PDB file of C-alpha atoms in Angstrom:
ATOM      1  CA  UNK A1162     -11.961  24.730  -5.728  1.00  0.00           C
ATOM      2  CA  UNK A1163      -9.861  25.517  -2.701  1.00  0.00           C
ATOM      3  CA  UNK A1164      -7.189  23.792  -1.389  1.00  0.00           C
ATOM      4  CA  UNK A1165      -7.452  22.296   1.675  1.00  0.00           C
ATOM      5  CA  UNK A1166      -4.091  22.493   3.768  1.00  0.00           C
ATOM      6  CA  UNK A1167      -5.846  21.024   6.716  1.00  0.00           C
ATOM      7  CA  UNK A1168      -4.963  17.396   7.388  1.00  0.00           C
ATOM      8  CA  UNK A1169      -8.130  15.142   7.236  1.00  0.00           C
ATOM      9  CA  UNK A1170      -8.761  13.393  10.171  1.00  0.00           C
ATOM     10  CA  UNK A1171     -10.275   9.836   8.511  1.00  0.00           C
ATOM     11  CA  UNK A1172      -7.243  10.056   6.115  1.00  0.00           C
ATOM     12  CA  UNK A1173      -5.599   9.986   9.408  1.00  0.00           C
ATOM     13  CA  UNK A1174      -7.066   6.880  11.242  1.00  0.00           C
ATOM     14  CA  UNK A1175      -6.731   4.909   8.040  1.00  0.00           C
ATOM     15  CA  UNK A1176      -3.625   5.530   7.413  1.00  0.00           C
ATOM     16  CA  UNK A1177      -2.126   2.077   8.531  1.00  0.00           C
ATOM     17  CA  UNK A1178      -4.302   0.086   6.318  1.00  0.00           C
ATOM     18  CA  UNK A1179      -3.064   2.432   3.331  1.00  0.00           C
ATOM     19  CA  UNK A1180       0.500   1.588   4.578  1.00  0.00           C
ATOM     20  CA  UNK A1181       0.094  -1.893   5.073  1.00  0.00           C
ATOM     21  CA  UNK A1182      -1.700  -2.576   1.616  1.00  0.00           C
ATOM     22  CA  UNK A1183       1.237  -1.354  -0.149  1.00  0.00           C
ATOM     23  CA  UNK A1184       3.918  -3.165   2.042  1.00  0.00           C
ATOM     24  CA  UNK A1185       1.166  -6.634   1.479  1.00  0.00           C
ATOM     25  CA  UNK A1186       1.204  -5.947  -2.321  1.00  0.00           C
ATOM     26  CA  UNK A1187       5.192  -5.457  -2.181  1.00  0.00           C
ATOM     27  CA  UNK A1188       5.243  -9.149  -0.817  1.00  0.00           C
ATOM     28  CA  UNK A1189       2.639 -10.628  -3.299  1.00  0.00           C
ATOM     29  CA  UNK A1190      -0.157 -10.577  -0.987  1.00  0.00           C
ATOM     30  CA  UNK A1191      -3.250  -8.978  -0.317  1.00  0.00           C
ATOM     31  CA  UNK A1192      -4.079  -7.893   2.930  1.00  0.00           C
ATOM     32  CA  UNK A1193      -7.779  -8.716   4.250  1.00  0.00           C
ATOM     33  CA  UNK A1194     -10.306  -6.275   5.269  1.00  0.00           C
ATOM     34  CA  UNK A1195     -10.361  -8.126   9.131  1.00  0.00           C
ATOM     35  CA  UNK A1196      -6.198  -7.154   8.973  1.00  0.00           C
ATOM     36  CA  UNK A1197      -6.856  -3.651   7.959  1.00  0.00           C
ATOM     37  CA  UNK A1198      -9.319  -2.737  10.443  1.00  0.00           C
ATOM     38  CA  UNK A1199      -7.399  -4.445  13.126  1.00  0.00           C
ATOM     39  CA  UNK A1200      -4.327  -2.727  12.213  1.00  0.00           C
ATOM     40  CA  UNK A1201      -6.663   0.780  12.422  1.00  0.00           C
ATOM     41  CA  UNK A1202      -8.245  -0.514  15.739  1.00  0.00           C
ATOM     42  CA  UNK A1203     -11.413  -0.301  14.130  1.00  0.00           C
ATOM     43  CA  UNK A1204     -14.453  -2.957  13.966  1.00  0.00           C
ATOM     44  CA  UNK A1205     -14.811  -4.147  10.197  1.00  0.00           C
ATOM     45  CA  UNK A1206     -17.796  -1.882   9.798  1.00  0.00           C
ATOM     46  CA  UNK A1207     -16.707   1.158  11.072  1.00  0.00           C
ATOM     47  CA  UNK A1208     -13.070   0.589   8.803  1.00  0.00           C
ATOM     48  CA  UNK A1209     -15.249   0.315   5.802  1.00  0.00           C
ATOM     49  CA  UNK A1210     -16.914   3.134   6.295  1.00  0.00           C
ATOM     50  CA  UNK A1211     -13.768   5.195   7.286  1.00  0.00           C
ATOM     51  CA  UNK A1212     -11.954   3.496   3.984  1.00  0.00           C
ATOM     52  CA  UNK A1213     -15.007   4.516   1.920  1.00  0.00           C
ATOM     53  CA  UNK A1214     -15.199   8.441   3.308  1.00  0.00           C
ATOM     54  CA  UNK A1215     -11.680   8.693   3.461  1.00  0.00           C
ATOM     55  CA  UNK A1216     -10.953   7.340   0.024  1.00  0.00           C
ATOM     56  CA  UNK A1217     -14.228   7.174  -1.631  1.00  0.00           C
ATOM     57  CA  UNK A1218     -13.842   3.787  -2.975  1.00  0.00           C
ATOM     58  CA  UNK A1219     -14.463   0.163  -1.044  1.00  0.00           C
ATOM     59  CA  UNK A1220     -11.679  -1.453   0.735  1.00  0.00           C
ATOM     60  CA  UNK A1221     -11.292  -4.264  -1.536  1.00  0.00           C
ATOM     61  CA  UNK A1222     -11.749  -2.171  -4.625  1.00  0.00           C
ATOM     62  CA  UNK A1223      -8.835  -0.018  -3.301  1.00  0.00           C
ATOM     63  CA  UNK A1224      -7.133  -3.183  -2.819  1.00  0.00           C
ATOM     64  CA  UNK A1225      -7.642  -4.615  -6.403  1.00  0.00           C
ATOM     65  CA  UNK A1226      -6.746  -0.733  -8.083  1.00  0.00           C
ATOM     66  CA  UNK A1227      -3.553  -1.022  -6.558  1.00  0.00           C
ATOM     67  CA  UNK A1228      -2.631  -4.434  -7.094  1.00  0.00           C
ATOM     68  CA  UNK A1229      -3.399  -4.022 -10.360  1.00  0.00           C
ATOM     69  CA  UNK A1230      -1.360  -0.970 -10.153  1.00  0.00           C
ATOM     70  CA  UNK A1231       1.296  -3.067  -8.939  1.00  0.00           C
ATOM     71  CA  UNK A1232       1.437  -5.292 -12.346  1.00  0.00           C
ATOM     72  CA  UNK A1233       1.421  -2.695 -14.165  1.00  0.00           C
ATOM     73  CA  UNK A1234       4.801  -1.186 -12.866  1.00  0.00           C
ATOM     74  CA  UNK A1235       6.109  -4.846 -13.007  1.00  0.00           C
ATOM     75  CA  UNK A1236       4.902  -5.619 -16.506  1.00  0.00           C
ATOM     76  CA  UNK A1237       7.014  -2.381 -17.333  1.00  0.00           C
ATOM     77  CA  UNK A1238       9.918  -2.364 -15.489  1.00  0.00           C
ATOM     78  CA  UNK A1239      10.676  -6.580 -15.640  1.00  0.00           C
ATOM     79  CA  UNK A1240      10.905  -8.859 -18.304  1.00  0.00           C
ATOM     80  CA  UNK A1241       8.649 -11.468 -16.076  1.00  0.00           C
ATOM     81  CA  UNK A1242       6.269 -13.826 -17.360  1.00  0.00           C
ATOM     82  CA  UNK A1243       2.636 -12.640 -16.789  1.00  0.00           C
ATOM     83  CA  UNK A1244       2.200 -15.815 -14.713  1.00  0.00           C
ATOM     84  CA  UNK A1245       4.618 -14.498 -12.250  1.00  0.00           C
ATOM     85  CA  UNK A1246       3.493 -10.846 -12.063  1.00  0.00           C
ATOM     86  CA  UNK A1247       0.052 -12.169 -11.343  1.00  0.00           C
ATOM     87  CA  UNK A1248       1.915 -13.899  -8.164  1.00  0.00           C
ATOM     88  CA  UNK A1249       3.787 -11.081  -7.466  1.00  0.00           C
ATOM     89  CA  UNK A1250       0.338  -8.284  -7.411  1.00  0.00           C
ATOM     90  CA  UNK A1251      -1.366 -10.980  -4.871  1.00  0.00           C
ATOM     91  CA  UNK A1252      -3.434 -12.429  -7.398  1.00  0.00           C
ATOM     92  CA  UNK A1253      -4.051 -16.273  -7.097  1.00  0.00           C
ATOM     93  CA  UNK A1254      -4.315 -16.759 -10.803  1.00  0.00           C
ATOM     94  CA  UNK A1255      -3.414 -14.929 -14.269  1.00  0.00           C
ATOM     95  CA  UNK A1256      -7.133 -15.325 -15.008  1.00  0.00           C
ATOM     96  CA  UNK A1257      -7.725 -13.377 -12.230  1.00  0.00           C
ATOM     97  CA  UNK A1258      -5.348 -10.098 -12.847  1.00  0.00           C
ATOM     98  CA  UNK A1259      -6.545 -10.872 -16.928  1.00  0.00           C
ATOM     99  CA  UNK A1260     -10.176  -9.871 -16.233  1.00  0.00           C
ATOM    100  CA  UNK A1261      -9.562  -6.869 -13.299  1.00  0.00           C
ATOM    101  CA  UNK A1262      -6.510  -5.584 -15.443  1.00  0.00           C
ATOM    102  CA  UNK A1263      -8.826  -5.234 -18.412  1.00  0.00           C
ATOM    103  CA  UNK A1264     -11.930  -3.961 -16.860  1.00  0.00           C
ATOM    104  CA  UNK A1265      -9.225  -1.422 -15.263  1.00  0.00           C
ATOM    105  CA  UNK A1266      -6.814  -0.670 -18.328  1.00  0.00           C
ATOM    106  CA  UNK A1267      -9.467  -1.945 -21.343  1.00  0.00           C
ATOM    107  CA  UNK A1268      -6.799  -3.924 -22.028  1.00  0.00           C
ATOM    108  CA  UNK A1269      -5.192  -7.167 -21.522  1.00  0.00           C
ATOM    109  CA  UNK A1270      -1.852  -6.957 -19.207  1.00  0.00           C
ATOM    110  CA  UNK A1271       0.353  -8.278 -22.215  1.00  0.00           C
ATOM    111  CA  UNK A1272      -0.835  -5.521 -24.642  1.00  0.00           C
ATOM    112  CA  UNK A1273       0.000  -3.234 -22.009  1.00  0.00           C
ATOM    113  CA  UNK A1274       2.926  -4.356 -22.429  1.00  0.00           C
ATOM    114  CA  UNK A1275       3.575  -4.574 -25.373  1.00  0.00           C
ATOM    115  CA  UNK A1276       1.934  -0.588 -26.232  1.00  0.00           C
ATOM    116  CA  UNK A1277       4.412   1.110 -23.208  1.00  0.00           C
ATOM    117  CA  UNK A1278       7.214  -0.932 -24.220  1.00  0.00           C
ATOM    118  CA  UNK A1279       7.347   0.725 -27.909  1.00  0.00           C
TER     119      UNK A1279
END
């Protein structure tokens, strides 16, 4: 297929909420959808389907990729407990980064670990 060297305007209008989930995920947070759509002066419905087009994936999938993204890089670059990483990606639990990070990875976040660490 071609390339496509013109910008795309959704990309465009969502591009604070793309922004601010990776500055919200820096902090150990995750941002909610009202806070992204407000940030692209959108209505929740009309950001969702912007996200969506734009993206091709749900906000809050988007949101839980890259948080889980997020542990990943930590569980790499830090010795950290996984306790602490789940903090750190905005999860509110380990149990909660356990089960995305292995329907994500199809595997658990310590054997992740411990397979890129070798």
């Amino acid at each position: 297929p071609k390339l496509s060297l013109q910008p795309n305007p959704v990309l465009a209008q969502i591009a604070p909420a793309l922004r601010l989930i990776q500055r919200q995920l820096v902090q150990g947070r995750q941002p909610s959808i009202a806070r992204l759509a407000h940030v692209c002066a959108m209505s929740e419905p009309n950001f969702r389907r912007a996200f969506r087009r734009a993206t091709g994936s749900a906000p809050k999938e988007y949101i839980l990729c890259a948080a889980v993204h997020r542990a990943e890089q930590l569980l790499l670059a830090t010795n950290k407990e996984i306790v602490q990483i789940a903090a750190e990606a905005g999860f509110s639990d380990v149990s909660g980064l356990n089960r995305r990070f292995l329907r994500q990875n199809g595997v658990s976040p310590s054997r992740f670990r411990a397979r890129h660490r070798r």
